[in-house]
mmCIF file of C-alpha atoms in Angstrom:
data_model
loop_
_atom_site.group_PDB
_atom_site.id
_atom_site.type_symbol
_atom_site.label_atom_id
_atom_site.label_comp_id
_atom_site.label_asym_id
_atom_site.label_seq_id
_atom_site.Cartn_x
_atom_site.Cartn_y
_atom_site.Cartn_z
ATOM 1 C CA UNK A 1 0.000 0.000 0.000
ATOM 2 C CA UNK A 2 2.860 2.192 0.876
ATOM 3 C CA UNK A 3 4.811 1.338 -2.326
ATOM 4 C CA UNK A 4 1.735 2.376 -4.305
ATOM 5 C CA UNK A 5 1.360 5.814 -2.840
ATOM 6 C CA UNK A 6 4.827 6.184 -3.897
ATOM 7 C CA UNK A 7 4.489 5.698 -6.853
ATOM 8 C CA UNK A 8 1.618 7.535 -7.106
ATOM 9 C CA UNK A 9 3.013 10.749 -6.121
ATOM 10 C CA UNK A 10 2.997 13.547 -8.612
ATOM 11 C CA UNK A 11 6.932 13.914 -8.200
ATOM 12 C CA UNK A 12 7.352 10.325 -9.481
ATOM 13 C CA UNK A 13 4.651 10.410 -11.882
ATOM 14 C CA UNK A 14 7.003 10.895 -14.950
ATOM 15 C CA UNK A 15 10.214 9.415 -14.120
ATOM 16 C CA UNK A 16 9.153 6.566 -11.325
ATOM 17 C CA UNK A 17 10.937 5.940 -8.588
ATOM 18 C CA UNK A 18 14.720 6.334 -8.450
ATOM 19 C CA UNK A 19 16.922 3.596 -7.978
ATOM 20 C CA UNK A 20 18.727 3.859 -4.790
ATOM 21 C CA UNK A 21 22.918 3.812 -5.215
ATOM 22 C CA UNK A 22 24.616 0.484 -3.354
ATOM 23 C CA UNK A 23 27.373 2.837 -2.255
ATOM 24 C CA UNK A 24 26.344 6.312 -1.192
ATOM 25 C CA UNK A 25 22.660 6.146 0.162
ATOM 26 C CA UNK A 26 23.124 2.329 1.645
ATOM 27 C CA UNK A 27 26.663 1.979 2.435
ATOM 28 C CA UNK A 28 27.792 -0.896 1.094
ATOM 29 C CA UNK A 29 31.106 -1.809 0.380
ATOM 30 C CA UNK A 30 32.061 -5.187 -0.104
ATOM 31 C CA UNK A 31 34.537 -5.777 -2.560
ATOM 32 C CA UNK A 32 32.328 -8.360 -4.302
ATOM 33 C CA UNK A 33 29.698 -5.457 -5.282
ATOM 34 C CA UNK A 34 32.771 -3.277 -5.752
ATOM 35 C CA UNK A 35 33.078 -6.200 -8.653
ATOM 36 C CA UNK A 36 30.066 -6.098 -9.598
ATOM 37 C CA UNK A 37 29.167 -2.166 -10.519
ATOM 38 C CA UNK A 38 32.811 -1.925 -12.414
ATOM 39 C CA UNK A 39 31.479 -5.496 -14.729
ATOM 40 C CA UNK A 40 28.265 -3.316 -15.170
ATOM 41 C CA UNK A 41 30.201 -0.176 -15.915
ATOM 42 C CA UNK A 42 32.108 -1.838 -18.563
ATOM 43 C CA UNK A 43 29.632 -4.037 -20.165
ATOM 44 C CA UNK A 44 27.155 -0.543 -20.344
ATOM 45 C CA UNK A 45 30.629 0.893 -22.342
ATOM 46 C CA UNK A 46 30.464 -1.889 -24.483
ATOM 47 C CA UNK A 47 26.802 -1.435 -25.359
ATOM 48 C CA UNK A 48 27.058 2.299 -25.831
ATOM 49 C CA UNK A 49 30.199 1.468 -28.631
ATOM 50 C CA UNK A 50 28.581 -1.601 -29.881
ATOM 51 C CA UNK A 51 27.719 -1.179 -33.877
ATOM 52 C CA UNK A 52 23.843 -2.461 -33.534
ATOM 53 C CA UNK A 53 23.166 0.304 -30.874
ATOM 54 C CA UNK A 54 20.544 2.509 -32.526
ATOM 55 C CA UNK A 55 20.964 -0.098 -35.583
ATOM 56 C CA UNK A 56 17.303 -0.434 -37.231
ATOM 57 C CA UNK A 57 18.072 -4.191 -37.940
ATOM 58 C CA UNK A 58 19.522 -4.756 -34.757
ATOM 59 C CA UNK A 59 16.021 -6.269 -33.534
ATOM 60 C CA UNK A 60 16.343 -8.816 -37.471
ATOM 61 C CA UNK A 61 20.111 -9.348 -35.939
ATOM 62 C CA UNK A 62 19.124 -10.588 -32.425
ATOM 63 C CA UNK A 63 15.963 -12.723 -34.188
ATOM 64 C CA UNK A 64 18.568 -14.725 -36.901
ATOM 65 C CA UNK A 65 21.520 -14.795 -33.711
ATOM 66 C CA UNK A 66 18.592 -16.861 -31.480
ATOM 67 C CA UNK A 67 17.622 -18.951 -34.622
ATOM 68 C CA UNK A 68 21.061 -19.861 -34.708
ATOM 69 C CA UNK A 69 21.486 -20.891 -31.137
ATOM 70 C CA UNK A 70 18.756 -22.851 -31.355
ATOM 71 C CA UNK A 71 20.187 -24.246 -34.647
ATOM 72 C CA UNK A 72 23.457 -25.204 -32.750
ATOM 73 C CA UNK A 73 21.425 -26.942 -29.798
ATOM 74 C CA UNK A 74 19.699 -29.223 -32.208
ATOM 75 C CA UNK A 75 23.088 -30.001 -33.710
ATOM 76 C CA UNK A 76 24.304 -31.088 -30.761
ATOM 77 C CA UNK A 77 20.862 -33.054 -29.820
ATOM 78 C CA UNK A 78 21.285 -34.868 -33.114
ATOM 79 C CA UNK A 79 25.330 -35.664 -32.223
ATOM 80 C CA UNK A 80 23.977 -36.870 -28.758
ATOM 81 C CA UNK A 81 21.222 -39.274 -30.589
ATOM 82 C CA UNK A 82 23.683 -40.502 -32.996
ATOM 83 C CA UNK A 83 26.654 -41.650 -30.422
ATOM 84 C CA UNK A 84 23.921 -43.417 -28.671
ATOM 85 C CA UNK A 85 22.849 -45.275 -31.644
ATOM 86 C CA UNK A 86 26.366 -46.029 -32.694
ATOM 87 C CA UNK A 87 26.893 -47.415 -28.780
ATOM 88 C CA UNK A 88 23.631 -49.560 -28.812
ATOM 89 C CA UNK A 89 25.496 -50.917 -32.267
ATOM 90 C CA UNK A 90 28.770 -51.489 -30.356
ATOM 91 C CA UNK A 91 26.289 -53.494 -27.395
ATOM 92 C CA UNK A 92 24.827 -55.764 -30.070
ATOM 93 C CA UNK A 93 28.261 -56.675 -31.633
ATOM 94 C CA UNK A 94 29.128 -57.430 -28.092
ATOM 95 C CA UNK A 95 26.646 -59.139 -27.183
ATOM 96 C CA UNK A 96 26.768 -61.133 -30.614
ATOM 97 C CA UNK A 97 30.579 -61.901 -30.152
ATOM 98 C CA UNK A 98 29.924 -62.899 -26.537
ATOM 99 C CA UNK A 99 27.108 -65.412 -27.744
ATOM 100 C CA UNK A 100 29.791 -67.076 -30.202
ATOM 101 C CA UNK A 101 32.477 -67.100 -27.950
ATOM 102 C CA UNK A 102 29.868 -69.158 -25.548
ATOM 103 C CA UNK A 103 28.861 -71.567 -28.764
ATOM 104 C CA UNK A 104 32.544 -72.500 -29.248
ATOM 105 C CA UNK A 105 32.923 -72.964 -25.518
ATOM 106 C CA UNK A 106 35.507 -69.989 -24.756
ATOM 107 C CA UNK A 107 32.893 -68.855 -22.018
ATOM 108 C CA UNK A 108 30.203 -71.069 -19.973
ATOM 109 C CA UNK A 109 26.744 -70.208 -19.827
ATOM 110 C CA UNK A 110 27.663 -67.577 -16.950
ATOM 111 C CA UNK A 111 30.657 -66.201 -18.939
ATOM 112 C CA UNK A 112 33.269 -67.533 -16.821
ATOM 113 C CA UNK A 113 36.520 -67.879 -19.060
ATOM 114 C CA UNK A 114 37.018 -71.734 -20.213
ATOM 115 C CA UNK A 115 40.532 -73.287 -21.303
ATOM 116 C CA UNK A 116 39.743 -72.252 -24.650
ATOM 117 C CA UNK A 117 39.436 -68.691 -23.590
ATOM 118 C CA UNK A 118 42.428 -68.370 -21.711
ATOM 119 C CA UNK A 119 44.401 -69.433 -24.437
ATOM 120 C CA UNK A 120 43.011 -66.923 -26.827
ATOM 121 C CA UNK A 121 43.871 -64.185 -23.959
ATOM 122 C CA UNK A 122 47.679 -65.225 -24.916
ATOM 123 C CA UNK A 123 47.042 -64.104 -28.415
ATOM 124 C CA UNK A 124 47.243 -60.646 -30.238
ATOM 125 C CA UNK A 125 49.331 -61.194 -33.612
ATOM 126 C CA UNK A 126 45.934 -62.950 -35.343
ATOM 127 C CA UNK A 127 42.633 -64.219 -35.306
ATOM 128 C CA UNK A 128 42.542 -65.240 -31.350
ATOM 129 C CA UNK A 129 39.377 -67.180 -32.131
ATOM 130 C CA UNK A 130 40.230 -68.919 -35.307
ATOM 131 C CA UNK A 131 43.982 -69.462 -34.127
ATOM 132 C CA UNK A 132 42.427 -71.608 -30.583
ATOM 133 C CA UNK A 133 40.180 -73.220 -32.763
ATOM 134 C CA UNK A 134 42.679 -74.705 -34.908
ATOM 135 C CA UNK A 135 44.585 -75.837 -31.842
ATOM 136 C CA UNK A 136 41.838 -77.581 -30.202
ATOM 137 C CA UNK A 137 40.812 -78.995 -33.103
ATOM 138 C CA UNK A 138 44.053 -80.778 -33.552
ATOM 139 C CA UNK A 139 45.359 -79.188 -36.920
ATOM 140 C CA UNK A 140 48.873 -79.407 -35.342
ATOM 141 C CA UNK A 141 48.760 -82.179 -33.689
ATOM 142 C CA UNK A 142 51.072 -84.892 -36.209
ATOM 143 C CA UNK A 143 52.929 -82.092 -37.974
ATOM 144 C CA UNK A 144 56.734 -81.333 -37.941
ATOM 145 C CA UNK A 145 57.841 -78.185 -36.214
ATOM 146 C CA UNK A 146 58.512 -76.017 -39.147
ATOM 147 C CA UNK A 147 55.165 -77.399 -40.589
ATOM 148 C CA UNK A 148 53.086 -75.903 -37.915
ATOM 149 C CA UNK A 149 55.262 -72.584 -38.529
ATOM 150 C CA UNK A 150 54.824 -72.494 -42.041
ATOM 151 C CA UNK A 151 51.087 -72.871 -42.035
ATOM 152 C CA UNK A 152 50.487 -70.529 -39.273
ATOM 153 C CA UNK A 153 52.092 -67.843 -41.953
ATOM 154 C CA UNK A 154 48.578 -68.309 -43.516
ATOM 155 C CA UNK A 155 47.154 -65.822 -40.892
ATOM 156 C CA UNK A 156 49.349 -63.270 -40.877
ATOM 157 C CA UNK A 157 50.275 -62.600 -44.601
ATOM 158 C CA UNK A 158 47.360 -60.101 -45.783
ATOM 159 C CA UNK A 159 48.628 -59.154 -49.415
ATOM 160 C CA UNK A 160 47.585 -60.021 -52.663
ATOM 161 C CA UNK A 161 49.915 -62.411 -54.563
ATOM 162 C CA UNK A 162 50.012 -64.856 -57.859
ATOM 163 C CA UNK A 163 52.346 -67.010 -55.938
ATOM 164 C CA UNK A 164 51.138 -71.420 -56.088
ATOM 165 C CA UNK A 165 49.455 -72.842 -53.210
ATOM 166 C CA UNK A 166 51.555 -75.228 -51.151
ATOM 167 C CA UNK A 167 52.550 -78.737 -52.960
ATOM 168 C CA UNK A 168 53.359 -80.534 -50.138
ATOM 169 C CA UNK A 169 50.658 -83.015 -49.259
ATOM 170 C CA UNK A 170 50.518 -82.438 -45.307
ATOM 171 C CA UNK A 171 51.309 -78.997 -45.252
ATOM 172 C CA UNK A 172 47.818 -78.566 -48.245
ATOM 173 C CA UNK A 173 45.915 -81.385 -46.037
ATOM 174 C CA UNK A 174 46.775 -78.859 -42.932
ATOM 175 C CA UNK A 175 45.323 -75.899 -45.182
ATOM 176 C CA UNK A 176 42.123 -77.386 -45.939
ATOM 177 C CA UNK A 177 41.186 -78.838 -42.156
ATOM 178 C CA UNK A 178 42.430 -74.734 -41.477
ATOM 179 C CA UNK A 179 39.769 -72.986 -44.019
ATOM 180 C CA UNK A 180 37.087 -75.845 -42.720
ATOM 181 C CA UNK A 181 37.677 -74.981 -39.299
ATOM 182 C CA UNK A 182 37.303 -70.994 -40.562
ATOM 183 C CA UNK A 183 34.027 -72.024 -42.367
ATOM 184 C CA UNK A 184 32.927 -73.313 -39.117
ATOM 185 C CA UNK A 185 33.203 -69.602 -36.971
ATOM 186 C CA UNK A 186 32.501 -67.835 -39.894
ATOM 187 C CA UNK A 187 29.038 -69.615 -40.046
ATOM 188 C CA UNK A 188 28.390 -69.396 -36.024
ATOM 189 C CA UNK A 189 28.890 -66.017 -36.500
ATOM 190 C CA UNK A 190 26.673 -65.538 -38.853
ATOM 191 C CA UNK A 191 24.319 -67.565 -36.707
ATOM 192 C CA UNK A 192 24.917 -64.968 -33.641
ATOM 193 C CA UNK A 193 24.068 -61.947 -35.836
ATOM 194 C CA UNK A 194 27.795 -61.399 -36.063
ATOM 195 C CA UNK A 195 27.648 -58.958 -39.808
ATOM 196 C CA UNK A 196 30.178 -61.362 -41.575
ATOM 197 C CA UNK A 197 30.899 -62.967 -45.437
ATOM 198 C CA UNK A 198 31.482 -66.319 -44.435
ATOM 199 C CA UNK A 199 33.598 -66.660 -47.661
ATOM 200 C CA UNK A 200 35.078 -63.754 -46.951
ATOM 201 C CA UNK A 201 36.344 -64.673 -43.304
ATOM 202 C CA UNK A 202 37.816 -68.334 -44.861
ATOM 203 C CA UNK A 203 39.644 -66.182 -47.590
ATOM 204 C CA UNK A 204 42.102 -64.401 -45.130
ATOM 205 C CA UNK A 205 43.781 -67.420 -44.994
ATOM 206 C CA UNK A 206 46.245 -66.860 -47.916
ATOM 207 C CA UNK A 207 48.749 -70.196 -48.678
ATOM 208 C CA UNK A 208 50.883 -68.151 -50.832
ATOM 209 C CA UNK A 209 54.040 -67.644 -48.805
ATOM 210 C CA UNK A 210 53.467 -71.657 -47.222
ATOM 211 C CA UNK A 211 56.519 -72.840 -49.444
ATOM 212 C CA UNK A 212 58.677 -69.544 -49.098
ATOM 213 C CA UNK A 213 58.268 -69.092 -45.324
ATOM 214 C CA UNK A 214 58.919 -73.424 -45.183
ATOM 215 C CA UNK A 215 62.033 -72.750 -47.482
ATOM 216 C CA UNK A 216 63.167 -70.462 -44.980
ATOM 217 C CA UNK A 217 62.930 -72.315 -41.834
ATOM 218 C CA UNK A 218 64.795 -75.075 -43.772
ATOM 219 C CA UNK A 219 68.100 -73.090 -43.402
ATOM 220 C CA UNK A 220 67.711 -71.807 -47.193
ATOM 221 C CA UNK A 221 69.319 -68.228 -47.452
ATOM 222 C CA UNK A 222 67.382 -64.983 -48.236
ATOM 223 C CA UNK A 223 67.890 -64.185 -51.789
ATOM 224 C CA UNK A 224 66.897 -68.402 -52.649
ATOM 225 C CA UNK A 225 63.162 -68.093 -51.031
ATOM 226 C CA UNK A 226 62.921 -64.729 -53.318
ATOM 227 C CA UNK A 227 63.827 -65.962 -56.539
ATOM 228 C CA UNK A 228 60.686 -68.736 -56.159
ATOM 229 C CA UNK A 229 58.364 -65.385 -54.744
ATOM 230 C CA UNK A 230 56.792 -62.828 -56.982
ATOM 231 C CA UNK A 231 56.280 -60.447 -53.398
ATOM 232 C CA UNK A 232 59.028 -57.569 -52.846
ATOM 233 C CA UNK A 233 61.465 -58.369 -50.574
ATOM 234 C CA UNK A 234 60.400 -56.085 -47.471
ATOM 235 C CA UNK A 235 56.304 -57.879 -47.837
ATOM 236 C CA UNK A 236 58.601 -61.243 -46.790
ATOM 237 C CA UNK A 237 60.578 -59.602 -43.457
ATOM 238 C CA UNK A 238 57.419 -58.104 -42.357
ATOM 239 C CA UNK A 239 55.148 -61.258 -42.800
ATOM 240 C CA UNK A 240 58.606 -63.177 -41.476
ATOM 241 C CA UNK A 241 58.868 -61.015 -38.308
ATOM 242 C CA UNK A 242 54.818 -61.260 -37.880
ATOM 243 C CA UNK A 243 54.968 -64.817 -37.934
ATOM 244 C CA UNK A 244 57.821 -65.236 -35.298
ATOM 245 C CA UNK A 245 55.787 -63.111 -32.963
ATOM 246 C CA UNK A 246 52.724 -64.930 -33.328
ATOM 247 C CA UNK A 247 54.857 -68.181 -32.964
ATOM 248 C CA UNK A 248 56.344 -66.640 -29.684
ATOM 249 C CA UNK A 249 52.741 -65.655 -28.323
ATOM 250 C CA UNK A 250 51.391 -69.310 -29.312
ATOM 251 C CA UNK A 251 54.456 -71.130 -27.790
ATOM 252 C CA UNK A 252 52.936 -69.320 -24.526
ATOM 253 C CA UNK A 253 49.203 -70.189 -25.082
ATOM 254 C CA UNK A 254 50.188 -74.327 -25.832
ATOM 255 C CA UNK A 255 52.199 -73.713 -21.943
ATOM 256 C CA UNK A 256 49.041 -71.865 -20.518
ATOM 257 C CA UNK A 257 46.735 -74.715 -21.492
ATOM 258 C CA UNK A 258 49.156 -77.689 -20.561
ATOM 259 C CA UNK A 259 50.136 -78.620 -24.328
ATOM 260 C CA UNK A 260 53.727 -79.450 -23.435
ATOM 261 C CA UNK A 261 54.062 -81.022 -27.096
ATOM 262 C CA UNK A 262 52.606 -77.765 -29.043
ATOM 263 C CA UNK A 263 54.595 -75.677 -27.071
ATOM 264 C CA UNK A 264 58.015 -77.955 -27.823
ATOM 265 C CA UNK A 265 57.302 -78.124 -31.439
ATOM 266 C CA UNK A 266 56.842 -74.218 -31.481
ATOM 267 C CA UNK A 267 59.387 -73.403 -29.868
ATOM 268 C CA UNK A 268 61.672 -75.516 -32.347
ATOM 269 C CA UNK A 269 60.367 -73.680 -35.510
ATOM 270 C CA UNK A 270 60.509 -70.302 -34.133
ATOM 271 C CA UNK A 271 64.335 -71.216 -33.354
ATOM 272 C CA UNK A 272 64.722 -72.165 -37.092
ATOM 273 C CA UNK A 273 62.703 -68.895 -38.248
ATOM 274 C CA UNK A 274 64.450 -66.152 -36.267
ATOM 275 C CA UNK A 275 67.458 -66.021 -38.128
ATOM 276 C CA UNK A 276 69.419 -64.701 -40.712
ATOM 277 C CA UNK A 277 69.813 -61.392 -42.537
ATOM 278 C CA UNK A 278 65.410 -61.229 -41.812
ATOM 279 C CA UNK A 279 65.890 -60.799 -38.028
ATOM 280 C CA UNK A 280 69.261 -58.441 -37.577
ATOM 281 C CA UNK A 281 69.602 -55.069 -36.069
ATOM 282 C CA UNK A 282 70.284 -53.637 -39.452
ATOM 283 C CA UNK A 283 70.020 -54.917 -43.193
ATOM 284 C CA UNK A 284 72.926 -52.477 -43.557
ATOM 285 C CA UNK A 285 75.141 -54.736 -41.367
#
């Protein structure tokens, strides 16, 4: 009632009532208002220099500026919706991989890590899944050392060449029972919602460098694989220095699953396959 008589009053009428000053008429003098008036003081400065003072299309400006914000919040809406739907597509690979991994018994029903799982846990160099399965299923089992060694080149030699499949009869026997067993996951995958070409999966395994890399670990000297290899010479140290690293980490899987024989045999190719001019420092020495 009071504040309406104020305001009432014929000396207010025009001009309403004054605003009463922090400082002088109510003595206050914190530094944190002292802050305050001196951010209001130079933001008022601003204003008065600011271009779209007094600008007739300063009202259009401020219209198209909050179009715009509201522009960049549905951006960043739409980015929000879109790493969600790209995470529930991560989930269902997951959960796919984690139903094959319990078909080929690397898990048990309550996804407690089996012996077939801890050995793929040793591996990194390849195809963990399709490397254990070809161990369990005995691939290995009656091959010679550098055998094994040679075939395993099949998973870690990615290149296109015109190069003959193997001749030998074990070493192409060992092939096939390899792209059967890579049939086999590519298909449970498939049947798990896993988004794979089964014939694509089997064709990673590439026989190509099967004589060269068996040539090799039977003490023959660099520049004798080559001439019998259409690859350049640096595709056959990389695949070469894969391979021995794979080797190494399955030499370490046979001894984490009790495969004292596997783990012997490996052992004795890798010894014949790190050698040579492939394996030093330097090929300048």
């Amino acid at each position: 009632k009071t504040l309406g008589t104020i305001r009432k009053h014929k000396k207010f009428a025009k001009t309403g009532i004054p605003t009463l000053d922090p400082v002088k008429e109510m003595n206050i003098t914190t530094e944190e208002l002292n802050k305050v008036l001196a951010g209001i003081v130079d933001l008022e400065t601003k204003l008065s220099e600011s271009s779209l003072t007094g600008n007739p299309h300063a009202e259009a400006y401020m219209e198209a500026f909050s179009r715009k914000v509201k522009l960049h919040a549905k951006v960043a809406e739409l980015d929000k919706t879109i790493n969600q739907g790209r995470f529930m597509v991560m989930t269902d690979d997951l959960r796919g991989m984690r139903r094959v991994l319990r078909k080929l018994e690397f898990i048990d029903k309550d996804s407690v890590v089996q012996l077939k799982g801890r050995m793929a846990c040793e591996l990194t160099s390849a195809d963990e899944v399709l490397m254990t399965e070809i161990v369990f299923q005995n691939v290995f089992a009656e091959l010679q050392p550098n055998h094994i060694v040679a075939l395993c080149s099949c998973l870690v030699f990615d290149e296109r060449s015109e190069d003959a499949n193997p001749t030998n009869p074990d070493l192409l026997r060992g092939f096939e029972n390899m792209k059967a067993i890579a049939r086999r996951v590519g298909e449970v995958m498939v049947e798990c919602k896993i988004p794979v070409d089964v014939e694509e999966y089997i064709g990673k395994l590439k026989p190509q460098l099967i004589d060269t890399v068996l040539a090799w670990l039977e003490g023959k000297r660099f520049y004798e694989i080559m001439q019998s290899c259409s690859l350049f010479e640096g595709s056959v140290v990389r695949v070469i220095r894969r391979l021995e690293e794979l080797v190494r980490e399955l030499a370490t899987a046979a001894k984490t699953i009790g495969n004292a024989d596997l783990e012997k045999k490996l052992n004795e190719g890798r010894a014949n396959l790190k050698r040579g001019i492939i394996f030093a420092a330097s090929l300048y020495l």
